[in-house]
Amino acid sequence: MSRSSDVDPQLAARLHGVQERVADAARAAGRDPAQLTTIVVTKFHPASLVRDLAALGVRDVGENRAQEARVKASETADLSLRWHFIGQLQTNKAKLVRGFASAVHSIDRPALADALGSDDGDLDCFVQLNLTDDPSRGGAARADLQSIAERVLGTRGLRLRGVMAVAPLGEEPRRAFSRVREASDALRTVAPEADAISAGMSGDFEEAIAEGATHLRLGTAITGKRPDHA
Ligand SMILES: *Cc1c(COP(=O)(O)O)cnc(C)c1O
């Protein structure tokens, strides 16, 4: 177990700096900072970084590759963290992710909801909206959002929390996030309790908060540069 006094002071400083910016952006939008969840994205970093973050009080961590996440989650199982899966997910890896994750943010098709279903407790689910016209970017087309949400609602062991999106390159983030807010409003007319919005990364979280984001997925602003990867 890392103690906070042993942790890299630069990591602590980045975390605290981001936490202040999140709180400032929430207050500027007339929102209560306590209503926001910051998920620290630890992809490509070793389990030791997860341990250091936990020593600094982080409870929610995010990963985008199933196998890498599973290994890290088991290496840090003593910390009782909440693991958020945020990457594209193959149906045949759904059970593996179900084994360690508290939430999946990247549900983009009905078959994935089917594969994640289970009799064994509830999994928090976000339907990912693709804000581009490029299907390879991940996420569902706006027109498919409702039918996927209905599939989540109708599947045992899944709890629909809301929508997730990544702001596209080349669009003003605030405008992109306003489209996410519109989709969230529409979803809540059929599922009022699905009021969460997973949006905002290191470069655009203040804009996301202004448009109602409840779950921020923050990597490099907190962890520093990611290690090189293939
Ligand atoms: C990597 C990743 C993030 C975090 O990105 P940063 O720019 O490092 O904050 C957030 N969301 C998703 C889906 C990611 O893959």
Tab-separated table of C-alpha atoms and ligand atoms in Angstrom:
chain	number	residue	atom	x	y	z
A	1	MET	CA	0.000	0.000	0.000
A	2	SER	CA	1.482	3.365	-0.982
A	3	ARG	CA	1.289	6.113	1.611
A	4	SER	CA	0.476	9.585	0.336
A	5	SER	CA	3.784	10.874	1.773
A	6	ASP	CA	5.681	8.445	-0.505
A	7	VAL	CA	3.909	9.494	-3.688
A	8	ASP	CA	5.597	11.601	-6.392
A	9	PRO	CA	4.826	15.200	-5.354
A	10	GLN	CA	4.291	16.181	-8.991
A	11	LEU	CA	1.515	13.614	-9.321
A	12	ALA	CA	-0.137	14.959	-6.194
A	13	ALA	CA	0.221	18.531	-7.471
A	14	ARG	CA	-1.342	17.693	-10.845
A	15	LEU	CA	-4.224	15.846	-9.181
A	16	HIS	CA	-4.939	18.696	-6.797
A	17	GLY	CA	-4.639	21.288	-9.563
A	18	VAL	CA	-7.156	19.427	-11.705
A	19	GLN	CA	-9.497	18.954	-8.743
A	20	GLU	CA	-9.457	22.726	-8.215
A	21	ARG	CA	-10.174	23.408	-11.880
A	22	VAL	CA	-13.066	20.923	-11.812
A	23	ALA	CA	-14.551	22.600	-8.742
A	24	ASP	CA	-14.118	26.074	-10.259
A	25	ALA	CA	-15.785	25.024	-13.509
A	26	ALA	CA	-18.671	23.444	-11.585
A	27	ARG	CA	-19.252	26.590	-9.530
A	28	ALA	CA	-19.016	28.767	-12.663
A	29	ALA	CA	-21.818	26.660	-14.147
A	30	GLY	CA	-23.902	26.974	-10.971
A	31	ARG	CA	-23.335	23.314	-10.142
A	32	ASP	CA	-22.242	21.545	-6.952
A	33	PRO	CA	-18.712	20.116	-7.399
A	34	ALA	CA	-19.679	17.207	-5.131
A	35	GLN	CA	-22.068	15.998	-7.846
A	36	LEU	CA	-19.181	15.359	-10.270
A	37	THR	CA	-17.186	12.127	-10.472
A	38	THR	CA	-13.613	12.341	-11.715
A	39	ILE	CA	-12.397	9.082	-13.228
A	40	VAL	CA	-8.609	9.003	-13.551
A	41	VAL	CA	-7.684	7.235	-16.798
A	42	THR	CA	-4.631	5.057	-16.119
A	43	LYS	CA	-4.305	3.249	-19.469
A	44	PHE	CA	-0.721	2.236	-20.373
A	45	HIS	CA	0.464	3.131	-16.864
A	46	PRO	CA	1.576	0.426	-14.412
A	47	ALA	CA	-0.429	-0.746	-11.417
A	48	SER	CA	2.001	1.192	-9.201
A	49	LEU	CA	0.522	4.446	-10.532
A	50	VAL	CA	-2.969	3.214	-9.653
A	51	ARG	CA	-1.684	2.492	-6.150
A	52	ASP	CA	-0.218	6.001	-5.845
A	53	LEU	CA	-3.489	7.555	-7.020
A	54	ALA	CA	-5.412	5.500	-4.473
A	55	ALA	CA	-3.062	6.754	-1.741
A	56	LEU	CA	-4.015	10.290	-2.817
A	57	GLY	CA	-7.711	9.487	-2.394
A	58	VAL	CA	-8.713	8.520	-5.950
A	59	ARG	CA	-11.524	5.924	-5.973
A	60	ASP	CA	-12.534	5.822	-9.674
A	61	VAL	CA	-10.124	4.712	-12.392
A	62	GLY	CA	-10.628	4.167	-16.117
A	63	GLU	CA	-9.101	1.838	-18.695
A	64	ASN	CA	-9.763	1.201	-22.377
A	65	ARG	CA	-8.293	-2.247	-23.044
A	66	ALA	CA	-9.966	-5.284	-21.519
A	67	GLN	CA	-6.970	-7.496	-20.871
A	68	GLU	CA	-4.707	-4.727	-19.560
A	69	ALA	CA	-7.472	-3.504	-17.278
A	70	ARG	CA	-8.232	-6.944	-15.908
A	71	VAL	CA	-4.599	-7.510	-14.923
A	72	LYS	CA	-4.296	-4.088	-13.258
A	73	ALA	CA	-7.588	-4.509	-11.425
A	74	SER	CA	-6.439	-7.851	-10.015
A	75	GLU	CA	-3.020	-6.421	-9.043
A	76	THR	CA	-4.790	-3.721	-7.034
A	77	ALA	CA	-7.791	-5.712	-5.807
A	78	ASP	CA	-6.953	-4.833	-2.184
A	79	LEU	CA	-7.759	-1.156	-2.870
A	80	SER	CA	-11.502	-1.609	-3.602
A	81	LEU	CA	-11.416	0.833	-6.508
A	82	ARG	CA	-14.232	1.319	-8.983
A	83	TRP	CA	-13.026	0.369	-12.477
A	84	HIS	CA	-14.652	2.130	-15.419
A	85	PHE	CA	-14.259	0.545	-18.822
A	86	ILE	CA	-14.155	3.315	-21.444
A	87	GLY	CA	-12.864	1.680	-24.663
A	88	GLN	CA	-14.343	-0.137	-27.611
A	89	LEU	CA	-15.378	-3.563	-26.405
A	90	GLN	CA	-15.661	-6.789	-28.376
A	91	THR	CA	-18.644	-8.918	-27.448
A	92	ASN	CA	-16.384	-11.882	-26.672
A	93	LYS	CA	-14.561	-9.807	-24.007
A	94	ALA	CA	-17.752	-8.668	-22.290
A	95	LYS	CA	-17.692	-11.322	-19.556
A	96	LEU	CA	-14.038	-10.605	-18.822
A	97	VAL	CA	-14.841	-6.908	-18.324
A	98	ARG	CA	-17.925	-7.741	-16.289
A	99	GLY	CA	-15.594	-9.596	-13.910
A	100	PHE	CA	-13.790	-6.463	-12.693
A	101	ALA	CA	-15.674	-3.365	-13.874
A	102	SER	CA	-18.225	-1.304	-11.965
A	103	ALA	CA	-19.188	0.630	-15.091
A	104	VAL	CA	-18.963	0.366	-18.869
A	105	HIS	CA	-19.071	3.713	-20.693
A	106	SER	CA	-18.843	2.418	-24.243
A	107	ILE	CA	-22.031	0.520	-25.013
A	108	ASP	CA	-22.577	1.115	-28.710
A	109	ARG	CA	-24.787	-1.749	-29.910
A	110	PRO	CA	-27.573	-3.972	-28.598
A	111	ALA	CA	-25.460	-7.144	-28.849
A	112	LEU	CA	-22.966	-5.689	-26.369
A	113	ALA	CA	-25.747	-5.054	-23.857
A	114	ASP	CA	-26.855	-8.670	-24.305
A	115	ALA	CA	-23.309	-9.928	-23.734
A	116	LEU	CA	-22.847	-7.825	-20.571
A	117	GLY	CA	-26.079	-9.030	-18.992
A	118	SER	CA	-25.725	-11.120	-15.839
A	119	ASP	CA	-27.685	-12.433	-12.870
A	120	ASP	CA	-24.871	-11.342	-10.627
A	121	GLY	CA	-25.304	-7.714	-9.465
A	122	ASP	CA	-25.735	-4.466	-11.382
A	123	LEU	CA	-23.292	-2.918	-13.833
A	124	ASP	CA	-23.517	0.836	-14.467
A	125	CYS	CA	-23.960	1.439	-18.194
A	126	PHE	CA	-23.481	4.445	-20.448
A	127	VAL	CA	-24.503	4.396	-24.093
A	128	GLN	CA	-21.711	5.956	-26.141
A	129	LEU	CA	-22.744	8.473	-28.741
A	130	ASN	CA	-20.518	8.939	-31.801
A	131	LEU	CA	-20.358	12.667	-32.523
A	132	THR	CA	-18.606	12.139	-35.867
A	133	ASP	CA	-19.717	10.542	-39.139
A	134	ASP	CA	-16.842	8.044	-38.887
A	135	PRO	CA	-18.059	4.678	-37.497
A	136	SER	CA	-14.492	3.668	-36.542
A	137	ARG	CA	-14.419	6.373	-33.856
A	138	GLY	CA	-16.602	4.270	-31.559
A	139	GLY	CA	-20.071	4.929	-30.302
A	140	ALA	CA	-23.549	4.698	-31.737
A	141	ALA	CA	-25.192	7.000	-34.223
A	142	ARG	CA	-27.630	9.451	-32.651
A	143	ALA	CA	-30.512	7.657	-34.380
A	144	ASP	CA	-29.656	4.386	-32.605
A	145	LEU	CA	-29.242	5.810	-29.111
A	146	GLN	CA	-32.756	5.131	-27.917
A	147	SER	CA	-32.992	1.532	-29.118
A	148	ILE	CA	-29.661	0.685	-27.463
A	149	ALA	CA	-30.779	2.373	-24.241
A	150	GLU	CA	-33.967	0.326	-24.308
A	151	ARG	CA	-31.939	-2.851	-24.709
A	152	VAL	CA	-29.852	-1.910	-21.650
A	153	LEU	CA	-33.024	-1.186	-19.685
A	154	GLY	CA	-34.435	-4.565	-20.680
A	155	THR	CA	-31.331	-6.585	-19.793
A	156	ARG	CA	-30.882	-8.221	-16.401
A	157	GLY	CA	-27.965	-6.955	-14.336
A	158	LEU	CA	-27.512	-3.671	-16.243
A	159	ARG	CA	-28.309	-0.250	-14.815
A	160	LEU	CA	-28.652	2.515	-17.396
A	161	ARG	CA	-26.834	5.610	-16.114
A	162	GLY	CA	-26.810	7.841	-19.196
A	163	VAL	CA	-24.756	8.812	-22.226
A	164	MET	CA	-21.038	9.041	-22.961
A	165	ALA	CA	-19.167	10.856	-25.722
A	166	VAL	CA	-15.748	12.020	-26.883
A	167	ALA	CA	-15.573	15.485	-28.467
A	168	PRO	CA	-14.437	15.207	-32.106
A	169	LEU	CA	-11.268	16.887	-33.319
A	170	GLY	CA	-12.096	19.947	-35.364
A	171	GLU	CA	-15.316	20.888	-33.605
A	172	GLU	CA	-15.582	23.472	-30.856
A	173	PRO	CA	-15.894	21.196	-27.741
A	174	ARG	CA	-18.649	23.262	-26.158
A	175	ARG	CA	-20.779	22.813	-29.275
A	176	ALA	CA	-20.083	19.075	-29.381
A	177	PHE	CA	-21.019	18.711	-25.700
A	178	SER	CA	-24.229	20.653	-26.242
A	179	ARG	CA	-25.231	17.901	-28.670
A	180	VAL	CA	-24.518	15.365	-25.923
A	181	ARG	CA	-26.695	17.328	-23.524
A	182	GLU	CA	-29.498	17.324	-26.097
A	183	ALA	CA	-29.197	13.535	-26.452
A	184	SER	CA	-29.228	13.185	-22.653
A	185	ASP	CA	-32.396	15.307	-22.412
A	186	ALA	CA	-34.066	13.093	-25.031
A	187	LEU	CA	-32.975	9.908	-23.250
A	188	ARG	CA	-34.392	11.141	-19.953
A	189	THR	CA	-37.850	11.479	-21.468
A	190	VAL	CA	-37.900	7.653	-21.686
A	191	ALA	CA	-35.549	6.834	-18.759
A	192	PRO	CA	-35.701	9.688	-16.215
A	193	GLU	CA	-33.163	8.078	-13.870
A	194	ALA	CA	-30.518	7.858	-16.641
A	195	ASP	CA	-29.327	11.386	-15.976
A	196	ALA	CA	-25.546	10.945	-16.067
A	197	ILE	CA	-23.289	12.369	-18.787
A	198	SER	CA	-19.779	10.928	-19.190
A	199	ALA	CA	-17.884	13.620	-21.071
A	200	GLY	CA	-14.757	15.707	-20.758
A	201	MET	CA	-11.109	14.719	-21.125
A	202	SER	CA	-7.912	16.517	-20.164
A	203	GLY	CA	-8.221	19.121	-22.900
A	204	ASP	CA	-11.921	19.913	-22.689
A	205	PHE	CA	-13.371	19.063	-19.283
A	206	GLU	CA	-14.289	22.629	-18.401
A	207	GLU	CA	-16.485	22.871	-21.519
A	208	ALA	CA	-18.024	19.488	-20.686
A	209	ILE	CA	-18.875	20.623	-17.159
A	210	ALA	CA	-20.531	23.728	-18.589
A	211	GLU	CA	-22.756	21.423	-20.663
A	212	GLY	CA	-23.760	19.185	-17.770
A	213	ALA	CA	-21.100	16.443	-17.635
A	214	THR	CA	-21.346	14.362	-14.448
A	215	HIS	CA	-18.494	11.896	-15.078
A	216	LEU	CA	-15.144	13.270	-16.274
A	217	ARG	CA	-12.568	10.894	-17.786
A	218	LEU	CA	-9.190	12.512	-17.129
A	219	GLY	CA	-5.858	10.996	-18.097
A	220	THR	CA	-2.782	13.032	-18.966
A	221	ALA	CA	-3.767	16.173	-17.042
A	222	ILE	CA	-3.383	14.072	-13.879
A	223	THR	CA	-1.029	11.215	-14.765
A	224	GLY	CA	1.335	13.155	-17.002
A	225	LYS	CA	2.413	11.837	-20.359
A	226	ARG	CA	1.428	8.215	-21.041
A	227	PRO	CA	4.288	5.705	-21.468
A	228	ASP	CA	4.983	4.828	-25.112
A	229	HIS	CA	2.804	2.074	-26.449
A	230	ALA	CA	2.321	0.127	-29.648
B	1	LIG	C1	-7.647	8.029	-23.024
B	1	LIG	C2	-9.079	8.397	-22.871
B	1	LIG	C3	-9.464	9.468	-22.022
B	1	LIG	C4	-8.467	10.351	-21.283
B	1	LIG	O1	-7.792	11.164	-22.192
B	1	LIG	P1	-6.829	12.362	-21.703
B	1	LIG	O2	-6.772	13.258	-22.868
B	1	LIG	O3	-5.530	11.731	-21.373
B	1	LIG	O4	-7.478	12.981	-20.529
B	1	LIG	C5	-10.810	9.726	-21.890
B	1	LIG	N1	-11.748	9.018	-22.549
B	1	LIG	C6	-11.428	7.988	-23.367
B	1	LIG	C7	-12.508	7.239	-24.058
B	1	LIG	C8	-10.084	7.656	-23.548
B	1	LIG	O5	-9.766	6.633	-24.367
